[in-house]
């Protein structure tokens, strides 16, 4: 029986910063939150267009984004 050969990359050849590792997670979370905000706004009678514009305006004034 032959065992498949696995390539293991040594740690010094594959380094991710914490920011690089967490970036996709935060992007996914941001998309999920935005979708829920739009859904809630539409349920409250807003148009999707108005909801997205309001979210964009909030992002412009978010101290954590800048």
CSV table of N, CA, C and O in Angstrom, one decimal:
chain,number,residue,atom,x,y,z
A,1,UNK,N,0.8,-1.2,0.0
A,1,UNK,CA,0.0,0.0,0.0
A,1,UNK,C,0.9,1.2,0.0
A,1,UNK,O,1.8,1.3,0.8
A,2,UNK,N,0.5,2.2,-0.8
A,2,UNK,CA,1.3,3.4,-0.9
A,2,UNK,C,0.5,4.5,-0.1
A,2,UNK,O,-0.7,4.6,-0.2
A,3,UNK,N,1.3,5.3,0.6
A,3,UNK,CA,0.7,6.4,1.3
A,3,UNK,C,0.8,7.7,0.5
A,3,UNK,O,1.9,7.9,0.0
A,4,UNK,N,-0.3,8.4,0.3
A,4,UNK,CA,-0.2,9.6,-0.5
A,4,UNK,C,0.8,10.6,0.2
A,4,UNK,O,0.9,10.7,1.4
A,5,UNK,N,1.5,11.2,-0.7
A,5,UNK,CA,2.5,12.2,-0.2
A,5,UNK,C,1.9,13.6,0.1
A,5,UNK,O,1.2,14.1,-0.8
A,6,UNK,N,2.0,14.0,1.3
A,6,UNK,CA,1.5,15.3,1.6
A,6,UNK,C,2.6,16.3,1.7
A,6,UNK,O,3.7,16.1,2.2
A,7,UNK,N,2.3,17.5,1.1
A,7,UNK,CA,3.3,18.6,1.1
A,7,UNK,C,3.0,19.4,2.3
A,7,UNK,O,1.9,20.0,2.4
A,8,UNK,N,3.9,19.6,3.2
A,8,UNK,CA,3.8,20.4,4.4
A,8,UNK,C,4.6,21.6,4.2
A,8,UNK,O,5.9,21.5,4.0
A,9,UNK,N,4.0,22.8,4.2
A,9,UNK,CA,4.8,24.0,4.0
A,9,UNK,C,5.4,24.5,5.4
A,9,UNK,O,4.6,24.6,6.4
A,10,UNK,N,6.7,24.6,5.5
A,10,UNK,CA,7.3,25.1,6.7
A,10,UNK,C,6.7,26.5,7.1
A,10,UNK,O,6.4,27.3,6.3
A,11,UNK,N,6.7,26.7,8.4
A,11,UNK,CA,6.1,28.0,8.9
A,11,UNK,C,6.8,29.2,8.4
A,11,UNK,O,6.2,30.2,8.1
A,12,UNK,N,8.1,29.1,8.1
A,12,UNK,CA,8.8,30.3,7.7
A,12,UNK,C,8.5,30.6,6.2
A,12,UNK,O,8.9,31.6,5.7
A,13,UNK,N,7.8,29.7,5.5
A,13,UNK,CA,7.5,29.9,4.1
A,13,UNK,C,6.0,30.3,3.9
A,13,UNK,O,5.6,30.6,2.8
A,14,UNK,N,5.3,30.2,4.9
A,14,UNK,CA,3.8,30.5,4.8
A,14,UNK,C,3.4,31.3,6.0
A,14,UNK,O,2.9,30.8,7.0
A,15,UNK,N,3.6,32.6,6.0
A,15,UNK,CA,3.3,33.5,7.1
A,15,UNK,C,2.1,34.4,6.8
A,15,UNK,O,2.1,35.1,5.7
A,16,UNK,N,1.1,34.3,7.6
A,16,UNK,CA,-0.1,35.2,7.5
A,16,UNK,C,-0.1,36.2,8.6
A,16,UNK,O,0.2,35.8,9.8
A,17,UNK,N,-0.3,37.4,8.4
A,17,UNK,CA,-0.5,38.3,9.5
A,17,UNK,C,-1.9,38.1,10.1
A,17,UNK,O,-2.8,37.5,9.4
A,18,UNK,N,-2.1,38.6,11.2
A,18,UNK,CA,-3.5,38.4,11.9
A,18,UNK,C,-4.5,39.1,11.0
A,18,UNK,O,-5.6,38.6,10.8
A,19,UNK,N,-4.1,40.3,10.5
A,19,UNK,CA,-5.1,41.0,9.6
A,19,UNK,C,-5.4,40.2,8.4
A,19,UNK,O,-6.6,40.2,8.0
A,20,UNK,N,-4.5,39.6,7.7
A,20,UNK,CA,-4.7,38.8,6.5
A,20,UNK,C,-5.6,37.6,6.9
A,20,UNK,O,-6.5,37.3,6.0
A,21,UNK,N,-5.5,37.1,8.0
A,21,UNK,CA,-6.3,35.9,8.4
A,21,UNK,C,-7.7,36.3,8.7
A,21,UNK,O,-8.6,35.5,8.4
A,22,UNK,N,-7.9,37.4,9.4
A,22,UNK,CA,-9.2,37.8,9.8
A,22,UNK,C,-10.0,38.6,8.8
A,22,UNK,O,-11.2,38.6,8.9
A,23,UNK,N,-9.4,39.2,7.8
A,23,UNK,CA,-10.0,40.0,6.8
A,23,UNK,C,-11.2,39.3,6.1
A,23,UNK,O,-12.3,39.9,6.1
A,24,UNK,N,-11.1,38.1,5.6
A,24,UNK,CA,-12.3,37.4,5.0
A,24,UNK,C,-13.4,37.2,6.0
A,24,UNK,O,-14.6,37.3,5.6
A,25,UNK,N,-13.1,36.9,7.2
A,25,UNK,CA,-14.1,36.7,8.2
A,25,UNK,C,-14.9,38.0,8.5
A,25,UNK,O,-16.1,38.0,8.6
A,26,UNK,N,-14.2,39.1,8.6
A,26,UNK,CA,-14.9,40.4,8.8
A,26,UNK,C,-15.7,40.8,7.6
A,26,UNK,O,-16.7,41.4,7.7
A,27,UNK,N,-15.2,40.6,6.4
A,27,UNK,CA,-15.9,40.9,5.2
A,27,UNK,C,-17.2,40.1,5.1
A,27,UNK,O,-18.3,40.7,4.8
A,28,UNK,N,-17.2,38.8,5.4
A,28,UNK,CA,-18.4,38.0,5.4
A,28,UNK,C,-19.4,38.5,6.5
A,28,UNK,O,-20.6,38.6,6.2
A,29,UNK,N,-18.9,38.8,7.7
A,29,UNK,CA,-19.7,39.4,8.7
A,29,UNK,C,-20.4,40.7,8.3
A,29,UNK,O,-21.6,40.9,8.5
A,30,UNK,N,-19.6,41.6,7.7
A,30,UNK,CA,-20.1,42.8,7.2
A,30,UNK,C,-21.2,42.6,6.2
A,30,UNK,O,-22.2,43.3,6.3
A,31,UNK,N,-21.0,41.7,5.3
A,31,UNK,CA,-22.1,41.4,4.3
A,31,UNK,C,-23.4,40.9,5.0
A,31,UNK,O,-24.5,41.3,4.6
A,32,UNK,N,-23.2,40.0,5.9
A,32,UNK,CA,-24.4,39.5,6.6
A,32,UNK,C,-25.1,40.5,7.4
A,32,UNK,O,-26.3,40.6,7.4
A,33,UNK,N,-24.4,41.4,8.1
A,33,UNK,CA,-25.0,42.5,8.8
A,33,UNK,C,-25.7,43.4,7.9
A,33,UNK,O,-26.9,43.8,8.2
A,34,UNK,N,-25.1,43.8,6.8
A,34,UNK,CA,-25.7,44.7,5.8
A,34,UNK,C,-27.0,44.1,5.3
A,34,UNK,O,-28.0,44.8,5.1
A,35,UNK,N,-27.0,42.8,5.0
A,35,UNK,CA,-28.2,42.2,4.4
A,35,UNK,C,-29.3,42.2,5.5
A,35,UNK,O,-30.5,42.5,5.1
A,36,UNK,N,-29.0,42.0,6.7
A,36,UNK,CA,-30.0,42.0,7.8
A,36,UNK,C,-30.5,43.4,8.0
A,36,UNK,O,-31.7,43.6,8.2
A,37,UNK,N,-29.6,44.4,7.9
A,37,UNK,CA,-30.1,45.8,8.0
A,37,UNK,C,-31.0,46.2,6.9
A,37,UNK,O,-32.1,46.8,7.1
A,38,UNK,N,-30.7,45.8,5.6
A,38,UNK,CA,-31.6,46.1,4.5
A,38,UNK,C,-32.9,45.4,4.7
A,38,UNK,O,-34.0,46.0,4.5
A,39,UNK,N,-32.9,44.1,5.1
A,39,UNK,CA,-34.1,43.4,5.3
A,39,UNK,C,-35.0,44.0,6.4
A,39,UNK,O,-36.2,44.2,6.2
A,40,UNK,N,-34.4,44.5,7.5
A,40,UNK,CA,-35.1,45.2,8.5
A,40,UNK,C,-35.7,46.5,8.0
A,40,UNK,O,-36.9,46.8,8.3
A,41,UNK,N,-34.9,47.2,7.2
A,41,UNK,CA,-35.4,48.5,6.7
A,41,UNK,C,-36.6,48.3,5.7
A,41,UNK,O,-37.6,49.0,5.8
A,42,UNK,N,-36.5,47.3,4.9
A,42,UNK,CA,-37.5,47.0,3.9
A,42,UNK,C,-38.8,46.5,4.7
A,42,UNK,O,-39.9,47.0,4.4
A,43,UNK,N,-38.6,45.7,5.7
A,43,UNK,CA,-39.8,45.3,6.6
A,43,UNK,C,-40.4,46.5,7.2
A,43,UNK,O,-41.6,46.5,7.5
A,44,UNK,N,-39.7,47.6,7.5
A,44,UNK,CA,-40.2,48.8,8.1
A,44,UNK,C,-40.8,49.8,7.1
A,44,UNK,O,-41.2,50.8,7.5
A,45,UNK,N,-40.7,49.4,5.8
A,45,UNK,CA,-41.3,50.2,4.8
A,45,UNK,C,-40.4,51.0,3.9
A,45,UNK,O,-40.8,51.8,3.0
A,46,UNK,N,-39.1,50.9,4.1
A,46,UNK,CA,-38.1,51.6,3.3
A,46,UNK,C,-38.0,50.8,2.0
A,46,UNK,O,-38.2,49.6,1.9
A,47,UNK,N,-37.5,51.5,0.9
A,47,UNK,CA,-37.2,50.8,-0.3
A,47,UNK,C,-35.7,50.3,-0.1
A,47,UNK,O,-35.0,50.8,0.7
A,48,UNK,N,-35.4,49.2,-0.8
A,48,UNK,CA,-34.0,48.7,-0.7
A,48,UNK,C,-33.0,49.8,-1.1
A,48,UNK,O,-31.9,49.9,-0.5
A,49,UNK,N,-33.3,50.6,-2.1
A,49,UNK,CA,-32.4,51.7,-2.5
A,49,UNK,C,-32.2,52.6,-1.4
A,49,UNK,O,-31.0,53.0,-1.1
A,50,UNK,N,-33.3,53.1,-0.7
A,50,UNK,CA,-33.1,54.0,0.4
A,50,UNK,C,-32.3,53.4,1.6
A,50,UNK,O,-31.5,54.0,2.2
A,51,UNK,N,-32.6,52.1,1.8
A,51,UNK,CA,-31.9,51.4,2.9
A,51,UNK,C,-30.4,51.4,2.6
A,51,UNK,O,-29.6,51.6,3.5
A,52,UNK,N,-30.0,51.0,1.4
A,52,UNK,CA,-28.6,50.9,1.0
A,52,UNK,C,-27.9,52.3,1.1
A,52,UNK,O,-26.8,52.4,1.5
A,53,UNK,N,-28.7,53.3,0.6
A,53,UNK,CA,-28.1,54.7,0.7
A,53,UNK,C,-27.9,55.1,2.2
A,53,UNK,O,-26.9,55.7,2.5
A,54,UNK,N,-28.8,54.7,3.1
A,54,UNK,CA,-28.7,55.1,4.5
A,54,UNK,C,-27.5,54.3,5.1
A,54,UNK,O,-26.7,54.9,5.9
A,55,UNK,N,-27.3,53.1,4.7
A,55,UNK,CA,-26.1,52.3,5.2
A,55,UNK,C,-24.8,53.0,4.7
A,55,UNK,O,-23.9,53.1,5.5
A,56,UNK,N,-24.8,53.4,3.5
A,56,UNK,CA,-23.6,54.0,2.9
A,56,UNK,C,-23.3,55.3,3.7
A,56,UNK,O,-22.1,55.6,4.0
A,57,UNK,N,-24.3,56.1,4.0
A,57,UNK,CA,-24.1,57.3,4.8
A,57,UNK,C,-23.6,57.0,6.2
A,57,UNK,O,-22.7,57.7,6.7
A,58,UNK,N,-24.1,56.0,6.8
A,58,UNK,CA,-23.6,55.6,8.1
A,58,UNK,C,-22.2,55.2,8.1
A,58,UNK,O,-21.4,55.5,9.0
A,59,UNK,N,-21.8,54.5,7.0
A,59,UNK,CA,-20.4,54.0,6.9
A,59,UNK,C,-19.5,55.2,6.7
A,59,UNK,O,-18.3,55.2,7.2
A,60,UNK,N,-19.9,56.3,6.1
A,60,UNK,CA,-19.1,57.5,5.9
A,60,UNK,C,-18.8,58.1,7.2
A,60,UNK,O,-17.7,58.8,7.4
A,61,UNK,N,-19.6,58.0,8.2
A,61,UNK,CA,-19.5,58.6,9.5
A,61,UNK,C,-19.0,57.7,10.6
A,61,UNK,O,-19.0,58.0,11.8
A,62,UNK,N,-18.7,56.5,10.2
A,62,UNK,CA,-18.3,55.4,11.2
A,62,UNK,C,-16.8,55.7,11.6
A,62,UNK,O,-15.9,55.5,10.8
A,63,UNK,N,-16.6,56.0,12.9
A,63,UNK,CA,-15.2,56.2,13.3
A,63,UNK,C,-14.3,55.0,13.3
A,63,UNK,O,-13.1,55.1,13.2
A,64,UNK,N,-14.9,53.8,13.3
A,64,UNK,CA,-14.1,52.6,13.2
A,64,UNK,C,-13.7,52.3,11.8
A,64,UNK,O,-12.8,51.5,11.6
A,65,UNK,N,-14.3,52.9,10.8
A,65,UNK,CA,-13.9,52.7,9.4
A,65,UNK,C,-12.8,53.5,9.0
A,65,UNK,O,-12.2,53.2,7.9
A,66,UNK,N,-12.5,54.6,9.6
A,66,UNK,CA,-11.5,55.5,9.1
A,66,UNK,C,-10.2,55.4,9.7
A,66,UNK,O,-9.2,55.6,9.4
